[in-house]
Short mmCIF file of C-alpha atoms in Angstrom, two decimals:
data_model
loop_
_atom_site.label_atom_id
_atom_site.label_comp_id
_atom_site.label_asym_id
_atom_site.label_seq_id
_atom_site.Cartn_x
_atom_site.Cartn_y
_atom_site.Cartn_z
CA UNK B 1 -16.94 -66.45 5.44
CA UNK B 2 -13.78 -66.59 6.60
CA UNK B 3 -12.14 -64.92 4.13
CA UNK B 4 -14.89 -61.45 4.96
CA UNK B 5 -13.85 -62.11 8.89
CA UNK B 6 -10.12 -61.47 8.09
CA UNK B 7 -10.79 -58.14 5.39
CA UNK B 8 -12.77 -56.85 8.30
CA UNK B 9 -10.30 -57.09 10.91
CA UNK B 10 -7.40 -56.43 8.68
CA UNK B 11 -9.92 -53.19 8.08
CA UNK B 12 -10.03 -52.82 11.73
CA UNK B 13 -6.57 -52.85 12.25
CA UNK B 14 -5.83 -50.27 10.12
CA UNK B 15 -8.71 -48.06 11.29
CA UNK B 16 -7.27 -48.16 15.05
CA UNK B 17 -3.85 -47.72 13.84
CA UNK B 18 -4.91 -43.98 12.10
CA UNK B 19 -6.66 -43.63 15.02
CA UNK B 20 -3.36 -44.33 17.24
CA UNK B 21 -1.28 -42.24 14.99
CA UNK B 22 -3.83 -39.18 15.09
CA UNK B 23 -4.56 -39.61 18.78
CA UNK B 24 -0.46 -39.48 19.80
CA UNK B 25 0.02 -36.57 17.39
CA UNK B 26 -3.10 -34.99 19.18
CA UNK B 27 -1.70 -35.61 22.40
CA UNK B 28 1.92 -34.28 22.23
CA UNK B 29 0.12 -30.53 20.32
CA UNK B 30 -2.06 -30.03 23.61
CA UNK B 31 1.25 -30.82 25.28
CA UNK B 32 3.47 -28.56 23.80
CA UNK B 33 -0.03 -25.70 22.97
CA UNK B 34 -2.46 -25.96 20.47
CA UNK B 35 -1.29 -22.53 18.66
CA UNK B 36 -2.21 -22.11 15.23
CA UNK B 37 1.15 -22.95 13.56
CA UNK B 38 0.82 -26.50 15.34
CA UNK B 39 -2.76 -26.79 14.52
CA UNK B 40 -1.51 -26.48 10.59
CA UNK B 41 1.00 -28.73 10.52
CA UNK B 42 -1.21 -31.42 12.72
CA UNK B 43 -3.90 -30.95 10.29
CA UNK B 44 -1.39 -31.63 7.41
CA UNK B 45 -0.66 -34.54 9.48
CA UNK B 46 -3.97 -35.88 10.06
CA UNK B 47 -4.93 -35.75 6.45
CA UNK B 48 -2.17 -37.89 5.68
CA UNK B 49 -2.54 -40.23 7.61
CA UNK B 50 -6.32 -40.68 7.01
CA UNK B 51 -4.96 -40.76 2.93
CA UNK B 52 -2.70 -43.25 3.42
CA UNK B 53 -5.17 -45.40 5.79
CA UNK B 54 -7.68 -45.38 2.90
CA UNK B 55 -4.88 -45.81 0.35
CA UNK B 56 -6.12 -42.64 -1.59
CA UNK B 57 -4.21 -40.48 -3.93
CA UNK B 58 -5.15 -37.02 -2.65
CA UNK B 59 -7.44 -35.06 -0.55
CA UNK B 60 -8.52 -31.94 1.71
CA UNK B 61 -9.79 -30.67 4.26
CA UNK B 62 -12.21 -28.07 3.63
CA UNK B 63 -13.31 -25.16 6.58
CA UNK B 64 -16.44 -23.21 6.52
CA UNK B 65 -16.08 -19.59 6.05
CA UNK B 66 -19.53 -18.45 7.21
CA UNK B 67 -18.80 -14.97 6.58
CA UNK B 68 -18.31 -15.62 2.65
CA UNK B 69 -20.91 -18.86 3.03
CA UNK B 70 -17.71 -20.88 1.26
CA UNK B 71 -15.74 -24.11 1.71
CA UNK B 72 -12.35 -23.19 2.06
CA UNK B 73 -9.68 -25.67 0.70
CA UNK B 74 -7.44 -25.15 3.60
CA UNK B 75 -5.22 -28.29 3.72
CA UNK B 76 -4.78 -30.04 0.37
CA UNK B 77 -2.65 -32.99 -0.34
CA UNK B 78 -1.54 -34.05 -3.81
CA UNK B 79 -0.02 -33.21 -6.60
CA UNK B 80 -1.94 -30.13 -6.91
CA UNK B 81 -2.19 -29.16 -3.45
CA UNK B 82 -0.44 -25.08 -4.37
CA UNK B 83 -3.08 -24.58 -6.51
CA UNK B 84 -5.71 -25.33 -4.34
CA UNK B 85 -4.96 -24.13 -1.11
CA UNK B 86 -6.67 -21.07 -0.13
CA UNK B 87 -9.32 -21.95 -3.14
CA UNK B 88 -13.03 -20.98 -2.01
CA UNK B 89 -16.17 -22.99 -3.10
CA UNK B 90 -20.16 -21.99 -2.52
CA UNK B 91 -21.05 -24.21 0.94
CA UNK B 92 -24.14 -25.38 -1.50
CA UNK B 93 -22.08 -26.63 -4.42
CA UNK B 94 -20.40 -29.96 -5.49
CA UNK B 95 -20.48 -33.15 -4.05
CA UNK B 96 -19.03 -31.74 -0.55
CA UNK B 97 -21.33 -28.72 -0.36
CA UNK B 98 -23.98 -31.38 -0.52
CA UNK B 99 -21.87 -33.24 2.79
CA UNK B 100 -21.54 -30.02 4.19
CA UNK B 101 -25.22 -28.83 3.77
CA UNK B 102 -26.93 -32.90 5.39
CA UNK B 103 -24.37 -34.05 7.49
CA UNK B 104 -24.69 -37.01 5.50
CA UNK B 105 -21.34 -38.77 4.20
CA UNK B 106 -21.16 -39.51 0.78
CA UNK B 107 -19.07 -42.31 -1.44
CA UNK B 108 -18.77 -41.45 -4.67
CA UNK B 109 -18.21 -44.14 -6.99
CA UNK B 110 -17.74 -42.73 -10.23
CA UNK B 111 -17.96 -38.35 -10.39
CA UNK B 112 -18.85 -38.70 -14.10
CA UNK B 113 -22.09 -39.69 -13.04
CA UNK B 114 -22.70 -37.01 -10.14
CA UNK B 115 -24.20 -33.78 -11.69
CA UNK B 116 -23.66 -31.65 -8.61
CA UNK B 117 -19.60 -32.68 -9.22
CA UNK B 118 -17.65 -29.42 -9.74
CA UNK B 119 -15.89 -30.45 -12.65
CA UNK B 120 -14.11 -26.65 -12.76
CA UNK B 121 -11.72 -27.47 -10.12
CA UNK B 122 -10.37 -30.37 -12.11
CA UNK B 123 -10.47 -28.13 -15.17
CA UNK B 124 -8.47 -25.50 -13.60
CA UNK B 125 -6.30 -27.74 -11.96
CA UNK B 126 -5.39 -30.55 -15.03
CA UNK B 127 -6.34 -33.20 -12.49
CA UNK B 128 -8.66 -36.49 -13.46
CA UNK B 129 -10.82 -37.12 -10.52
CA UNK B 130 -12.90 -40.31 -10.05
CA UNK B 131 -13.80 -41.43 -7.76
CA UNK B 132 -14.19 -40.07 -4.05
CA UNK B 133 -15.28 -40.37 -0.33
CA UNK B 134 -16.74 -37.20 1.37
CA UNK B 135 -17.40 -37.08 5.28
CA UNK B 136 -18.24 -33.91 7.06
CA UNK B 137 -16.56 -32.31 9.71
CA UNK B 138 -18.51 -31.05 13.02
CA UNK B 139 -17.00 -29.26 16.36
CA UNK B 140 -17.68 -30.52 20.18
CA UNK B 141 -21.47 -29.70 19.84
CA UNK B 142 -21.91 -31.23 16.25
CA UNK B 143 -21.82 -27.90 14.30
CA UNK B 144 -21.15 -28.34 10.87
CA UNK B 145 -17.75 -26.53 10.56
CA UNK B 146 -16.25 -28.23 7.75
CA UNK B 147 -15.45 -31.26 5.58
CA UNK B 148 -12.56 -34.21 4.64
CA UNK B 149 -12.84 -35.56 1.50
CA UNK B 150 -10.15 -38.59 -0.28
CA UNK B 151 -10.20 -38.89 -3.88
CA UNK B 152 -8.67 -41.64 -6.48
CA UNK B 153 -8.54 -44.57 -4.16
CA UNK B 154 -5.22 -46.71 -5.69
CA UNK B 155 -6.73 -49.56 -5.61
CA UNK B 156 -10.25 -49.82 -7.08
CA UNK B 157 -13.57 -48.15 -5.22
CA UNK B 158 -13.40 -46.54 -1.96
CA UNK B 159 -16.33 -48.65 0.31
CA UNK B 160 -17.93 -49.01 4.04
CA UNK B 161 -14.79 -48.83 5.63
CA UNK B 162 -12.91 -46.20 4.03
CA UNK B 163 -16.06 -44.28 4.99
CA UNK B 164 -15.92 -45.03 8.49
CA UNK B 165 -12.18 -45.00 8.68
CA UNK B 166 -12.29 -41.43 8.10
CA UNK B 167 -15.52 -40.37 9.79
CA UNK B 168 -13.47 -41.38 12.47
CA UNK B 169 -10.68 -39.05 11.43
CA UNK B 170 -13.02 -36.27 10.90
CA UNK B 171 -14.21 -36.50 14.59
CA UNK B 172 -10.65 -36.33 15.79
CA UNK B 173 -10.29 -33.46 13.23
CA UNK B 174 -13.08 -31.48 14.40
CA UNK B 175 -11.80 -32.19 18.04
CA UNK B 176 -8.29 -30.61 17.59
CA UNK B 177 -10.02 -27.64 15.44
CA UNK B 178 -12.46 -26.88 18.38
CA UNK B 179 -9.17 -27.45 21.38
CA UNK B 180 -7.18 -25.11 19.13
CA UNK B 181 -10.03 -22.28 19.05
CA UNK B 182 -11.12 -22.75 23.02
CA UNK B 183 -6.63 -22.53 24.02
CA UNK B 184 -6.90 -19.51 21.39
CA UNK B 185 -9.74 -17.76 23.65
CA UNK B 186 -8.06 -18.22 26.59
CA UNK B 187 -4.52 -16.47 24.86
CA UNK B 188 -6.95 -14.05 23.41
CA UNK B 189 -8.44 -13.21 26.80
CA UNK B 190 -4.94 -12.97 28.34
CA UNK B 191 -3.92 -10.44 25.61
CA UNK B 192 -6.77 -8.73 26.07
CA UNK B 193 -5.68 -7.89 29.73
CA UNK B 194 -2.70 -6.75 28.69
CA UNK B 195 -3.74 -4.61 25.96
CA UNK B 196 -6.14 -2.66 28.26
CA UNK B 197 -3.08 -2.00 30.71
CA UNK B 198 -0.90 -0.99 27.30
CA UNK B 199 -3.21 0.86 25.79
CA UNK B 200 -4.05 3.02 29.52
CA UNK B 201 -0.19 3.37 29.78
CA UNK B 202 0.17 4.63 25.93
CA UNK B 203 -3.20 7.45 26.78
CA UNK B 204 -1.17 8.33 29.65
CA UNK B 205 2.17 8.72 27.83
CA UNK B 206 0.47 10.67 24.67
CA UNK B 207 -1.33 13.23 27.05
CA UNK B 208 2.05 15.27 27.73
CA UNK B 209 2.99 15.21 24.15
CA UNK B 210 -0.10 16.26 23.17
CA UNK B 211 0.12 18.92 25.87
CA UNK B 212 3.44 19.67 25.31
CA UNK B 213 2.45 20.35 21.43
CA UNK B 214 -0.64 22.71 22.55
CA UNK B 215 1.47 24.50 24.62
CA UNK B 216 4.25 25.22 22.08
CA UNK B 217 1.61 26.33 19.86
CA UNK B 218 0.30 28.55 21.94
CA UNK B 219 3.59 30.33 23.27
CA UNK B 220 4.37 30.37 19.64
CA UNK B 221 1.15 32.22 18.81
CA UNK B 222 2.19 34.65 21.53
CA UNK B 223 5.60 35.30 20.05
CA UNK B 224 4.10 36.11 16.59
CA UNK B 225 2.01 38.27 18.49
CA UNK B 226 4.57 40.51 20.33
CA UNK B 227 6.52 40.41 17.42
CA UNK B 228 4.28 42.11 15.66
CA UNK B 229 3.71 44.89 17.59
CA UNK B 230 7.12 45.52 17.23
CA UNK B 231 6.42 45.74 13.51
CA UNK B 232 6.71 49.46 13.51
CA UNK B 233 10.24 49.57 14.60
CA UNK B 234 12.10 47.87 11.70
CA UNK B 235 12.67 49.00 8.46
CA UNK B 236 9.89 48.15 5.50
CA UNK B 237 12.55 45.83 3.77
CA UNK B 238 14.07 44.13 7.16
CA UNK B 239 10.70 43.31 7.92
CA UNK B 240 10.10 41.74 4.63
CA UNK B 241 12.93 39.34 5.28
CA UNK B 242 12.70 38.91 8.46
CA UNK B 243 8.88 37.33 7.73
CA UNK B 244 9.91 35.99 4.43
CA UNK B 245 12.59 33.78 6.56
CA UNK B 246 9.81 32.57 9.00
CA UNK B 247 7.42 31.56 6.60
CA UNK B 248 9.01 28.10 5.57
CA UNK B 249 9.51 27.30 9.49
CA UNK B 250 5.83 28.87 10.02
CA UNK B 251 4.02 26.33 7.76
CA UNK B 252 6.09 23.25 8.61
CA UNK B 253 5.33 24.21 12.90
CA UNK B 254 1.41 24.44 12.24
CA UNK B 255 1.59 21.07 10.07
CA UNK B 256 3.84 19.38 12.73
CA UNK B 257 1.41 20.29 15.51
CA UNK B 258 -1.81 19.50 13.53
CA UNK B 259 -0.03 15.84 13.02
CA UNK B 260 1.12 15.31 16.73
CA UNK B 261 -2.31 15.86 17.36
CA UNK B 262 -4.12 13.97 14.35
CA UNK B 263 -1.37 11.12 15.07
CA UNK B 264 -2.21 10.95 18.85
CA UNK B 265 -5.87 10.29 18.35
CA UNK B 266 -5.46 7.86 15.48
CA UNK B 267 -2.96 5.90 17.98
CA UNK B 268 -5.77 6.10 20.82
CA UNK B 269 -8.35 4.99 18.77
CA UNK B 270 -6.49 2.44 17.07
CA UNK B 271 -5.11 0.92 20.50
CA UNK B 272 -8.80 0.42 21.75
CA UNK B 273 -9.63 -1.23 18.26
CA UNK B 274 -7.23 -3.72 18.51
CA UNK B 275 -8.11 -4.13 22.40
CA UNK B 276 -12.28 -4.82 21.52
CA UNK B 277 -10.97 -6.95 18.09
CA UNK B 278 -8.97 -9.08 20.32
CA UNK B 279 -11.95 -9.16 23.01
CA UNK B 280 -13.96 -10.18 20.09
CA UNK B 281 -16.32 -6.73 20.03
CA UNK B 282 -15.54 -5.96 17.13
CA UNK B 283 -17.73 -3.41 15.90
CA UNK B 284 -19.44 -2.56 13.35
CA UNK B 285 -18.94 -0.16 10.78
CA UNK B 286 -19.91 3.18 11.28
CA UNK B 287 -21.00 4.72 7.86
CA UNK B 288 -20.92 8.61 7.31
CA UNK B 289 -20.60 10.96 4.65
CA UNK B 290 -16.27 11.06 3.87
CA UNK B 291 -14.35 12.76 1.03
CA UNK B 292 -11.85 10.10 0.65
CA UNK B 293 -9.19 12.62 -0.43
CA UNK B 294 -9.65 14.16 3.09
CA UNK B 295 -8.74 10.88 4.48
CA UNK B 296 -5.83 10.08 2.24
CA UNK B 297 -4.25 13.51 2.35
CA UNK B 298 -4.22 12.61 6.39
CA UNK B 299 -2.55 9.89 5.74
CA UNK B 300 0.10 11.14 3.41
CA UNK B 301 0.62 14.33 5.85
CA UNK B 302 1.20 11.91 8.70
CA UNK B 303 3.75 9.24 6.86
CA UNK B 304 5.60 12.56 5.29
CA UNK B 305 8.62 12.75 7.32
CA UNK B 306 9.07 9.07 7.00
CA UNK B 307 8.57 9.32 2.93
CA UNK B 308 11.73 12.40 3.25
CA UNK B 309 13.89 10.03 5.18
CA UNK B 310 13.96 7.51 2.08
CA UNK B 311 13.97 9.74 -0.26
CA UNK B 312 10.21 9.21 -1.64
CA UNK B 313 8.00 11.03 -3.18
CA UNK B 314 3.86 11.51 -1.65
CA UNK B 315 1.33 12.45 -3.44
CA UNK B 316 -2.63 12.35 -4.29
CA UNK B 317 -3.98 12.43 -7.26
CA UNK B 318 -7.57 12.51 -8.55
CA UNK B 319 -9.30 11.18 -11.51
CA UNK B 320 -13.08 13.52 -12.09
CA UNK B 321 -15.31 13.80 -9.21
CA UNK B 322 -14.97 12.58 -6.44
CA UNK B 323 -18.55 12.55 -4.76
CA UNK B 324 -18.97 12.25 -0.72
CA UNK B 325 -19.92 8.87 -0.06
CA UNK B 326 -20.49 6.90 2.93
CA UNK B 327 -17.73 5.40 4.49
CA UNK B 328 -16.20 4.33 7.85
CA UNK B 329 -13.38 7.54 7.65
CA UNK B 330 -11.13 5.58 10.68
CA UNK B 331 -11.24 2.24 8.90
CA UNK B 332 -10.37 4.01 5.41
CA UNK B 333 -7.68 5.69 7.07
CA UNK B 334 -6.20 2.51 9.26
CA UNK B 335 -6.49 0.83 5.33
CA UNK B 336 -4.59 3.41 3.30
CA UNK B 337 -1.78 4.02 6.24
CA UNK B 338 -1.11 0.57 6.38
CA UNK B 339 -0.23 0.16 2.17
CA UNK B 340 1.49 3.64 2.27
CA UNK B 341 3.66 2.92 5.27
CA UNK B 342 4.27 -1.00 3.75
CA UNK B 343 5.65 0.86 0.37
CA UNK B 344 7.67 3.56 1.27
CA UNK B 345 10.71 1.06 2.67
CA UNK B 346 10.00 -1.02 -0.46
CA UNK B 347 10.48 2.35 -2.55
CA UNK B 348 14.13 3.03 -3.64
CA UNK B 349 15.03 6.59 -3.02
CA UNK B 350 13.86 8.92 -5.94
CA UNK B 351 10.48 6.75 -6.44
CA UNK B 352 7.45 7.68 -5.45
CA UNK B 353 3.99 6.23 -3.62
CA UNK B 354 0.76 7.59 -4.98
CA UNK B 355 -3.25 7.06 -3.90
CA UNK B 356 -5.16 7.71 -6.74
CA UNK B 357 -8.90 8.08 -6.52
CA UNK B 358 -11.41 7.73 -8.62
CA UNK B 359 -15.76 7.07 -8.89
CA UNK B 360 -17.99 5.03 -12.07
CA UNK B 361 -21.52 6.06 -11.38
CA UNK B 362 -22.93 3.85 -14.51
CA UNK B 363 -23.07 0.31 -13.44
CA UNK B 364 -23.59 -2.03 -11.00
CA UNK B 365 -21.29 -2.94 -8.47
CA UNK B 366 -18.22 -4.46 -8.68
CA UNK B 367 -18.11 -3.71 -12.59
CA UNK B 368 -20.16 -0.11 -11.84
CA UNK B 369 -20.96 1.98 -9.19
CA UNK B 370 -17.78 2.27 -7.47
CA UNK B 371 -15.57 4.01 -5.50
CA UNK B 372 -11.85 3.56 -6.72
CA UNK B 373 -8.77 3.93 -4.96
CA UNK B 374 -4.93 2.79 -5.65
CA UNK B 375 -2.05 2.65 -4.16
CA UNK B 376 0.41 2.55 -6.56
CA UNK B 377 4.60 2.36 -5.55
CA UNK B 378 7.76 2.74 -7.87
CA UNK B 379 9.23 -0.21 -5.51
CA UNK B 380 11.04 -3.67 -5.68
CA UNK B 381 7.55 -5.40 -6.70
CA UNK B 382 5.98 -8.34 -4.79
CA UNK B 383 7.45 -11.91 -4.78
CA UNK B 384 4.94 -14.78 -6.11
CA UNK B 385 5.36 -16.26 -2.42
CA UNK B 386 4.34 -13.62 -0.80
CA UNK B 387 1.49 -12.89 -3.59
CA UNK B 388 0.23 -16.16 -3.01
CA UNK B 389 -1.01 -15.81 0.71
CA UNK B 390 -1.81 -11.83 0.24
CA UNK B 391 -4.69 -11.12 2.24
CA UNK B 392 -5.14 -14.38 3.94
CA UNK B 393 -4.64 -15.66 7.77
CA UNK B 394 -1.26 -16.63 6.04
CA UNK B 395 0.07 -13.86 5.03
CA UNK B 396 3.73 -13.63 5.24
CA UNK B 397 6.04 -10.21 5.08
CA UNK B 398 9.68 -9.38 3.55
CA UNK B 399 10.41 -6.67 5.73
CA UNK B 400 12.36 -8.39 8.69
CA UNK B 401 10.69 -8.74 11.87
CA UNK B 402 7.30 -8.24 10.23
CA UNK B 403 4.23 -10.28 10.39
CA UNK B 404 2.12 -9.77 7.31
CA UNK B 405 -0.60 -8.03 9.74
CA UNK B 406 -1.24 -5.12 7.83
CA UNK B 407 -2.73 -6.44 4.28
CA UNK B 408 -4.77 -8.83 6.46
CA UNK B 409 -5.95 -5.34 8.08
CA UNK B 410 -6.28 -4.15 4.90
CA UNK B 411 -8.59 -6.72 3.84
CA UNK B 412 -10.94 -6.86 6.35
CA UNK B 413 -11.36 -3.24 6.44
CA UNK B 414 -12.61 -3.73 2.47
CA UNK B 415 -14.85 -6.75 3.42
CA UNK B 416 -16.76 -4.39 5.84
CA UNK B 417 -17.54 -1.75 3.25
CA UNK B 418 -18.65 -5.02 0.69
CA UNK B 419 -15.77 -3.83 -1.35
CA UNK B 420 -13.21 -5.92 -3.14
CA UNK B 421 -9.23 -5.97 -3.36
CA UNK B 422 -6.44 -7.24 -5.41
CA UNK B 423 -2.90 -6.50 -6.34
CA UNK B 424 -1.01 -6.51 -9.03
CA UNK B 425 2.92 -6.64 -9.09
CA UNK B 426 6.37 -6.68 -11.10
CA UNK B 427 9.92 -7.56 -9.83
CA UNK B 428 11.60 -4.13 -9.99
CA UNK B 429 8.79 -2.37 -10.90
CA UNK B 430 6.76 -1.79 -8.39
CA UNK B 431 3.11 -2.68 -7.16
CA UNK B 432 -0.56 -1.52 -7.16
CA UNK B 433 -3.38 -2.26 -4.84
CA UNK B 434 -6.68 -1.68 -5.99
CA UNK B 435 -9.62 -1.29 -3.70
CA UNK B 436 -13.05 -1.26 -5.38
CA UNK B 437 -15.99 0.33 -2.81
CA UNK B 438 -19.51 0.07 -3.51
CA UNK B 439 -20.45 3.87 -4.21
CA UNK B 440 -23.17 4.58 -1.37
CA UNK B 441 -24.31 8.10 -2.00
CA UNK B 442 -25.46 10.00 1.12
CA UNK B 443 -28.33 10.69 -0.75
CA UNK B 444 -29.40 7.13 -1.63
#
């Protein structure tokens, strides 16, 4: 008897001392502001402490993505934590889908025995689990928004207390997750302010460009016009050269004003996107029939002078037909400016960018029934590092002074046409992006 009173209190002990250890490093984030660099590394934090409380080998802590309907393995300690990070799992599968899904914590005793175990992730990973301890993870209101789970307890079987134990660091968890999102609302609602008054100011700065750009036009029309009437009074061959001369700077002036003016309204429209994003209106897709070489030839028109500064080469090229298909022409556009503009400073001079676009009507979709498009560069290639986080809230960028913002743009603009991305890569070689689109045909 006396022997259980001392393992419970030494239990005890060691439950209020994670619960100390969270609580202080809880306390000194909302200090300092819960932003979403500190809410990383306290996470990182939290899990190890809760590991080393239970005396367990490794562990996560998994976050619901209820867009995809998937656990995410978003902070992973152990000796394969790279691999797993970032990892996505079906919210109904494995032993912590089955957490996730009741609300019901789980110790598992031996996995070998569990049929709903995932054993893929230790296949893909080389790592022997067996035994484990699986709480879920809830918000202020007792949402399911997540999940901790501790694996290979040193020491023999994980039991009551290791349950509790981190129960109770799951509820701190959830706590700090929920603080970080309501101080990120607030930020978020501050920016938005400001991005109203920024994006007013930027209307109000475009209108006498765009003004100034009609008006040219227009006086330039004129001169064209007067000049010729006086067609009569030069000579047949002066003539000749005179409009031979003017042709080179009479192509490049309508293309200059068509872009001021194409430019203009993509910067408008993009300010008040990023204005009702950050507002959190983000709206929906609006489908209509697009030739997607239309949109890309906009693009490559509008990043040309930048491509002739470095020395790179734009082009299009298409594969067959190309078939109008419904699409969201802004978002297309937003997506294919944002790779273009990324590789043309990552293109040495005398390489070249190209979109390629192609369509499979045989099929189903992904494999079938697609839209293709590439973006293809002649560039440095992609580091693994920065391969690693590509399209993710982590995203990192080489260029200095960027913020990895634009494949993250990228990405969601694919998620809202169902579509899938990936890239592939080679040091000095350069890189590809692929975008696959499911091929909706106005007619369908």
């Amino acid at each position: 008897m006396g022997d259980e009173m001392a393992r419970e209190l030494e239990e005890r002990n060691r439950q209020l001392n994670a619960v100390f250890r969270i609580t202080s490093a809880l306390y000194s984030a909302a200090k300092s502001g819960m932003t979403s660099a500190r809410l990383d590394e306290l996470m990182q934090e939290v899990l190890r402490i809760a590991l080393d409380v239970v005396n367990a080998d490794a562990g996560t802590l998994y976050l619901y993505n209820p867009d995809r309907d998937t656990l995410i393995f978003r902070y992973v300690i152990g000796e394969k934590a790279n691999e797993l990070i970032g990892m996505e799992i079906p919210a109904n599968k494995g032993i912590v889908g089955k957490v996730f899904q009741t609300g019901q914590a789980k110790i598992t005793e031996d996995v070998t025995t569990e049929l709903s175990h995932l054993q893929e992730v230790d296949r893909r990973t080389g790592y022997r689990t067996r035994n484990m301890v699986t709480v879920p993870l809830r918000d202020i209101e007792g949402k399911p928004i997540g999940a901790l789970q501790a694996l290979n307890k040193r020491d023999g079987d994980f039991d009551e207390f290791d349950m509790e134990t981190l129960s109770i660091v799951a509820t701190l968890a959830g706590t700090a997750i929920e603080t970080a999102r309501i101080q990120e609302e607030r930020r978020l609602a501050i920016i938005a302010r400001l991005l109203g008054n920024i994006s007013h100011d930027i209307k109000n700065m475009l209108t006498p460009i765009l003004t100034t750009a009609q008006t040219l036009a227009l006086i330039y029309q004129s001169c064209k016009t007067e000049l010729e009437q006086l067609r009569s009074q030069f000579p047949k061959e002066a003539w000749q050269r005179l409009n031979e001369a003017l042709q080179g700077f009479d192509e490049f002036f309508n293309e200059a004003i068509q872009m001021i003016e194409e430019s203009s309204a993509q910067i408008q429209e993009r300010m008040k996107e990023i204005s009702d994003a950050v507002k959190g209106v983000i709206s929906e897709p609006r489908f209509e029939p697009t030739n997607v070489n239309e949109v890309a030839e906009k693009v490559l028109r509008a990043l040309k002078p930048v491509a002739l500064r470095q020395g790179v080469d734009l082009r299009l090229e298409s594969r067959g037909e190309i078939p109008t298909v419904l699409l969201d022409p802004k978002r297309i556009y937003n997506a294919l400016y944002n790779l273009v503009n990324n590789a043309i400073p990552e293109t040495p001079p005398g390489g070249s960018v190209v979109i390629r676009t192609y369509a499979r009507f045989e099929g189903e979709f992904p494999e079938g029934k697609y839209l293709g498009i590439e973006v293809s560069d002649t560039g440095r290639g992609i580091p693994e590092e920065v391969l690693r986080w590509m399209f993710t809230d982590r995203a990192i960028s080489t260029k200095p002074g960027g913020t990895g913002l634009g494949t993250r743009i990228v990405k969601n603009v694919v998620d809202a046409h169902g579509g899938k991305i990936w890239v592939e890569s080679e040091l000095g070689k350069g890189s590809t992006f692929f975008i696959r689109l499911p091929l909706r045909l106005p007619q369908d």
